Amino acid sequence: MLFALPAYAVDLSGNFVQGGLVIGQVETGSTVTLDGKAVKVAANGAFVFGFGRNAQAQSTVQVTRPDGTVETQNLTIVPQKYKVQRIDGLPKRKVTPNPADVARIKADNSKIWAVRGSMTPETRFLSRFQWPVKGPISGVFGSQRILNGKPKSPHNGTDIAAPRGTNIVAPADGVIVLVHQDMFYTGKTLMIDHGLGLTSVYAHMDGISVVEGQVVKQGHVIGIVGKTGRTTGPHLHWGLTWKGVHLDPMQATGPMPKG
Ligand SMILES: [Zn+2]
């Protein structure tokens, strides 16, 4: 048959796992829902979504084509086993902030969450993701953190240990949307918008070599590894968030390459 129709109206790539990122493609003009909620589809038919740390075991993607026909795909989401990570020896003030610090943290968070709440129409995430730094994974997504003996919210990114000054590259195409020289927890902090509500954050940097508004391609050097903010040693904290839902960056890149 010369003009075989695709078996599915929806093409999904990614890991159906807690913290997983999924990139999809549908016929232009289709609409998509995930568990009954609308997912924004770009003019080129691309879309993106993700599963949070505690995502339920089943999800449903529904595509309505321009001709009104509907296709439903049920997804089984693999659960992750989360570690408990104890970190001791942090400065007391970085674990139990004083009132002035609390005000600073609030200001930092409002800037970070303004970016995470944005929805731009680009599909720069179609470059797919690579590791921004290569090195040992020193902190995994979703682990329950106990800092100086106090239980804190789960770790919402991946930590990669690397010497101070190691280049950090953009893991995917995007636009630099936040550059901050001194956030309370995250020190020198950078955020990239990859489009359709998918953003990433880079923390504890020693230097930032891009500016807000700059468009970067995958592999472009955005700064260097440091130990600014709340950290016990030099590493990159890399976070990935879709519409306010934290995702596991490691699920977007695949395993760390050897060597
Ligand atoms: Zn981290």
Short mmCIF file of C-alpha atoms and ligand atoms in Angstrom, two decimals:
data_model
loop_
_atom_site.label_atom_id
_atom_site.label_comp_id
_atom_site.label_asym_id
_atom_site.label_seq_id
_atom_site.Cartn_x
_atom_site.Cartn_y
_atom_site.Cartn_z
CA MET A 1 0.00 0.00 0.00
CA LEU A 2 1.47 3.32 -1.05
CA PHE A 3 -0.13 5.62 1.48
CA ALA A 4 -0.30 3.54 4.66
CA LEU A 5 -1.84 5.40 7.57
CA PRO A 6 0.12 5.40 10.82
CA ALA A 7 -1.12 2.83 13.32
CA TYR A 8 -1.40 5.53 15.98
CA ALA A 9 -2.42 9.16 15.70
CA VAL A 10 -0.02 9.96 18.49
CA ASP A 11 3.70 9.37 18.55
CA LEU A 12 5.16 9.43 22.08
CA SER A 13 8.85 9.19 22.95
CA GLY A 14 10.25 9.11 26.46
CA ASN A 15 10.07 7.02 29.59
CA PHE A 16 6.72 6.22 31.18
CA VAL A 17 8.16 6.35 34.66
CA GLN A 18 7.75 8.60 37.70
CA GLY A 19 9.75 11.75 36.89
CA GLY A 20 9.77 10.86 33.18
CA LEU A 21 9.62 13.34 30.29
CA VAL A 22 7.56 12.50 27.21
CA ILE A 23 7.76 14.31 23.87
CA GLY A 24 4.91 13.75 21.45
CA GLN A 25 3.88 14.50 17.92
CA VAL A 26 0.39 14.61 16.45
CA GLU A 27 -1.18 15.77 13.24
CA THR A 28 -1.28 19.58 13.10
CA GLY A 29 -4.56 20.89 14.45
CA SER A 30 -5.12 17.97 16.84
CA THR A 31 -5.84 18.51 20.52
CA VAL A 32 -4.30 16.43 23.30
CA THR A 33 -5.32 15.71 26.88
CA LEU A 34 -3.42 13.95 29.65
CA ASP A 35 -5.73 12.47 32.28
CA GLY A 36 -8.48 14.79 31.07
CA LYS A 37 -6.38 17.96 31.24
CA ALA A 38 -5.49 19.87 28.06
CA VAL A 39 -1.86 19.62 26.93
CA LYS A 40 -0.70 22.52 24.77
CA VAL A 41 0.12 21.44 21.22
CA ALA A 42 2.46 23.66 19.18
CA ALA A 43 1.67 24.82 15.65
CA ASN A 44 3.99 22.05 14.35
CA GLY A 45 2.03 19.35 16.21
CA ALA A 46 4.69 18.80 18.90
CA PHE A 47 3.87 18.64 22.60
CA VAL A 48 5.51 17.68 25.86
CA PHE A 49 4.42 16.43 29.25
CA GLY A 50 5.89 14.70 32.26
CA PHE A 51 5.12 12.53 35.25
CA GLY A 52 5.80 13.85 38.74
CA ARG A 53 7.67 12.17 41.59
CA ASN A 54 4.51 10.50 42.89
CA ALA A 55 2.66 10.02 39.59
CA GLN A 56 -0.15 7.45 39.69
CA ALA A 57 0.35 4.03 38.07
CA GLN A 58 -1.92 4.71 35.09
CA SER A 59 -2.29 7.70 32.78
CA THR A 60 -4.38 8.27 29.69
CA VAL A 61 -3.46 10.33 26.65
CA GLN A 62 -6.32 11.27 24.35
CA VAL A 63 -5.86 12.81 20.92
CA THR A 64 -8.67 14.42 18.96
CA ARG A 65 -7.74 14.81 15.31
CA PRO A 66 -8.91 17.77 13.21
CA ASP A 67 -11.54 15.49 11.63
CA GLY A 68 -13.00 14.80 15.07
CA THR A 69 -11.81 11.21 15.44
CA VAL A 70 -10.45 10.37 18.86
CA GLU A 71 -7.66 8.04 19.88
CA THR A 72 -6.97 6.99 23.45
CA GLN A 73 -3.71 5.52 24.71
CA ASN A 74 -3.38 4.11 28.21
CA LEU A 75 0.08 4.36 29.74
CA THR A 76 1.47 2.35 32.63
CA ILE A 77 3.81 4.49 34.73
CA VAL A 78 6.73 2.64 36.33
CA PRO A 79 7.22 3.64 39.98
CA GLN A 80 10.64 4.76 41.24
CA LYS A 81 12.19 3.74 44.54
CA TYR A 82 13.37 6.90 46.28
CA LYS A 83 16.40 7.04 48.52
CA VAL A 84 16.75 8.72 51.85
CA GLN A 85 19.77 11.03 51.76
CA ARG A 86 21.32 12.46 54.92
CA ILE A 87 23.56 15.50 54.63
CA ASP A 88 25.22 16.77 57.77
CA GLY A 89 27.62 19.61 58.41
CA LEU A 90 25.65 22.28 56.54
CA PRO A 91 25.85 25.75 58.11
CA LYS A 92 22.93 26.04 60.58
CA ARG A 93 21.67 29.19 58.87
CA LYS A 94 21.28 27.35 55.54
CA VAL A 95 19.05 24.72 57.17
CA THR A 96 17.07 26.92 59.58
CA PRO A 97 17.04 30.37 57.95
CA ASN A 98 16.55 33.55 60.00
CA PRO A 99 13.67 35.99 59.16
CA ALA A 100 15.79 38.09 56.79
CA ASP A 101 16.85 34.92 54.97
CA VAL A 102 13.21 33.80 54.77
CA ALA A 103 12.34 37.06 52.98
CA ARG A 104 15.21 36.48 50.56
CA ILE A 105 14.15 32.88 49.94
CA LYS A 106 10.60 34.09 49.19
CA ALA A 107 11.92 36.63 46.67
CA ASP A 108 14.14 33.97 45.04
CA ASN A 109 11.25 31.51 44.85
CA SER A 110 8.87 34.00 43.29
CA LYS A 111 11.39 34.60 40.48
CA ILE A 112 11.94 30.87 39.97
CA TRP A 113 8.23 30.04 40.02
CA ALA A 114 7.39 32.90 37.63
CA VAL A 115 9.61 31.12 35.09
CA ARG A 116 8.10 27.73 35.89
CA GLY A 117 4.63 29.18 35.37
CA SER A 118 5.43 30.50 31.90
CA MET A 119 4.07 28.92 28.74
CA THR A 120 5.89 29.91 25.55
CA PRO A 121 4.87 28.48 22.15
CA GLU A 122 8.35 27.30 21.05
CA THR A 123 9.35 23.64 20.77
CA ARG A 124 13.07 23.98 21.41
CA PHE A 125 12.92 20.78 23.52
CA LEU A 126 12.77 18.90 20.20
CA SER A 127 16.60 19.01 20.23
CA ARG A 128 16.22 16.36 22.98
CA PHE A 129 18.43 16.40 26.10
CA GLN A 130 22.07 15.65 26.82
CA TRP A 131 24.01 15.92 30.10
CA PRO A 132 25.00 19.53 30.93
CA VAL A 133 28.09 18.26 32.79
CA LYS A 134 29.67 14.82 32.90
CA GLY A 135 30.68 13.44 36.28
CA PRO A 136 29.56 11.25 39.17
CA ILE A 137 25.89 11.58 40.17
CA SER A 138 26.02 12.82 43.77
CA GLY A 139 22.30 13.35 44.29
CA VAL A 140 19.34 11.72 42.56
CA PHE A 141 15.86 13.02 41.84
CA GLY A 142 13.15 12.41 44.40
CA SER A 143 15.32 11.42 47.33
CA GLN A 144 14.04 12.41 50.74
CA ARG A 145 16.60 14.76 52.24
CA ILE A 146 17.49 14.97 55.88
CA LEU A 147 19.70 18.01 56.36
CA ASN A 148 21.54 18.25 59.68
CA GLY A 149 18.95 15.76 60.98
CA LYS A 150 15.88 17.75 59.80
CA PRO A 151 13.59 16.16 57.15
CA LYS A 152 13.22 18.50 54.14
CA SER A 153 11.27 18.40 50.88
CA PRO A 154 12.40 15.80 48.32
CA HIS A 155 15.38 16.60 46.12
CA ASN A 156 13.88 17.96 42.92
CA GLY A 157 16.77 17.53 40.50
CA THR A 158 19.99 15.68 39.74
CA ASP A 159 23.34 16.60 41.30
CA ILE A 160 26.48 16.06 39.25
CA ALA A 161 29.81 16.36 41.05
CA ALA A 162 32.54 18.10 39.05
CA PRO A 163 35.52 20.30 39.86
CA ARG A 164 35.01 24.04 40.20
CA GLY A 165 35.36 25.70 36.83
CA THR A 166 34.10 22.74 34.76
CA ASN A 167 32.06 23.96 31.79
CA ILE A 168 28.29 23.55 31.96
CA VAL A 169 26.53 23.32 28.59
CA ALA A 170 22.89 23.79 27.64
CA PRO A 171 21.45 20.24 27.63
CA ALA A 172 18.86 21.24 25.03
CA ASP A 173 17.98 24.24 22.88
CA GLY A 174 16.31 27.04 24.79
CA VAL A 175 16.15 30.67 25.83
CA ILE A 176 17.94 31.98 28.92
CA VAL A 177 15.11 33.35 31.05
CA LEU A 178 16.73 33.90 34.45
CA VAL A 179 20.23 34.85 35.55
CA HIS A 180 20.70 35.51 39.26
CA GLN A 181 24.08 36.08 40.91
CA ASP A 182 23.21 35.17 44.49
CA MET A 183 20.15 33.18 45.49
CA PHE A 184 20.01 31.97 49.10
CA TYR A 185 19.89 28.24 48.44
CA THR A 186 21.03 27.98 44.85
CA GLY A 187 23.75 30.67 44.66
CA LYS A 188 24.50 31.73 41.10
CA THR A 189 21.41 30.45 39.32
CA LEU A 190 20.39 30.13 35.69
CA MET A 191 17.12 29.03 34.08
CA ILE A 192 16.37 27.97 30.52
CA ASP A 193 12.96 27.90 28.83
CA HIS A 194 12.69 24.97 26.40
CA GLY A 195 9.12 25.79 25.38
CA LEU A 196 5.55 24.65 26.13
CA GLY A 197 6.04 24.96 29.90
CA LEU A 198 9.28 22.94 30.08
CA THR A 199 12.04 24.79 31.94
CA SER A 200 15.34 23.85 33.55
CA VAL A 201 17.43 25.29 36.37
CA TYR A 202 21.19 25.24 37.07
CA ALA A 203 22.41 26.03 40.57
CA HIS A 204 25.54 26.63 42.66
CA MET A 205 27.47 27.90 39.64
CA ASP A 206 30.76 29.80 39.98
CA GLY A 207 30.15 31.81 36.84
CA ILE A 208 27.42 32.42 34.26
CA SER A 209 28.44 33.16 30.68
CA VAL A 210 25.07 33.93 29.07
CA VAL A 211 22.50 36.69 29.53
CA GLU A 212 18.73 36.79 29.90
CA GLY A 213 16.99 36.68 26.53
CA GLN A 214 19.86 34.83 24.84
CA VAL A 215 18.88 31.90 22.63
CA VAL A 216 21.17 28.90 23.14
CA LYS A 217 21.63 25.71 21.18
CA GLN A 218 22.28 22.35 22.80
CA GLY A 219 25.97 22.17 23.82
CA HIS A 220 26.45 25.95 24.20
CA VAL A 221 28.54 26.78 27.31
CA ILE A 222 26.28 28.56 29.82
CA GLY A 223 28.67 28.77 32.77
CA ILE A 224 30.94 26.86 35.11
CA VAL A 225 30.49 24.53 38.09
CA GLY A 226 30.88 26.05 41.55
CA LYS A 227 29.75 25.77 45.14
CA THR A 228 27.71 28.93 45.65
CA GLY A 229 24.55 28.83 47.82
CA ARG A 230 23.66 25.88 50.06
CA THR A 231 26.13 23.15 49.19
CA THR A 232 28.93 21.24 50.83
CA GLY A 233 31.05 20.85 47.71
CA PRO A 234 31.28 21.81 44.04
CA HIS A 235 28.53 20.29 41.91
CA LEU A 236 25.82 21.21 39.45
CA HIS A 237 22.25 20.93 40.64
CA TRP A 238 20.16 20.47 37.50
CA GLY A 239 16.38 20.60 37.68
CA LEU A 240 13.74 20.05 35.01
CA THR A 241 10.13 21.18 35.48
CA TRP A 242 7.03 20.91 33.31
CA LYS A 243 4.15 23.24 34.25
CA GLY A 244 5.31 23.28 37.86
CA VAL A 245 5.81 19.49 38.05
CA HIS A 246 9.39 18.49 38.86
CA LEU A 247 10.78 15.84 36.53
CA ASP A 248 13.85 13.62 36.78
CA PRO A 249 16.52 15.07 34.44
CA MET A 250 18.19 11.66 34.24
CA GLN A 251 15.04 10.28 32.59
CA ALA A 252 15.37 12.93 29.88
CA THR A 253 19.03 12.20 29.06
CA GLY A 254 19.51 8.50 29.67
CA PRO A 255 22.41 7.17 31.76
CA MET A 256 25.56 9.22 32.34
CA PRO A 257 28.14 8.31 29.68
CA LYS A 258 31.27 6.55 30.97
CA GLY A 259 34.58 8.39 31.21
ZN ZN B 1 20.64 19.23 44.07
#
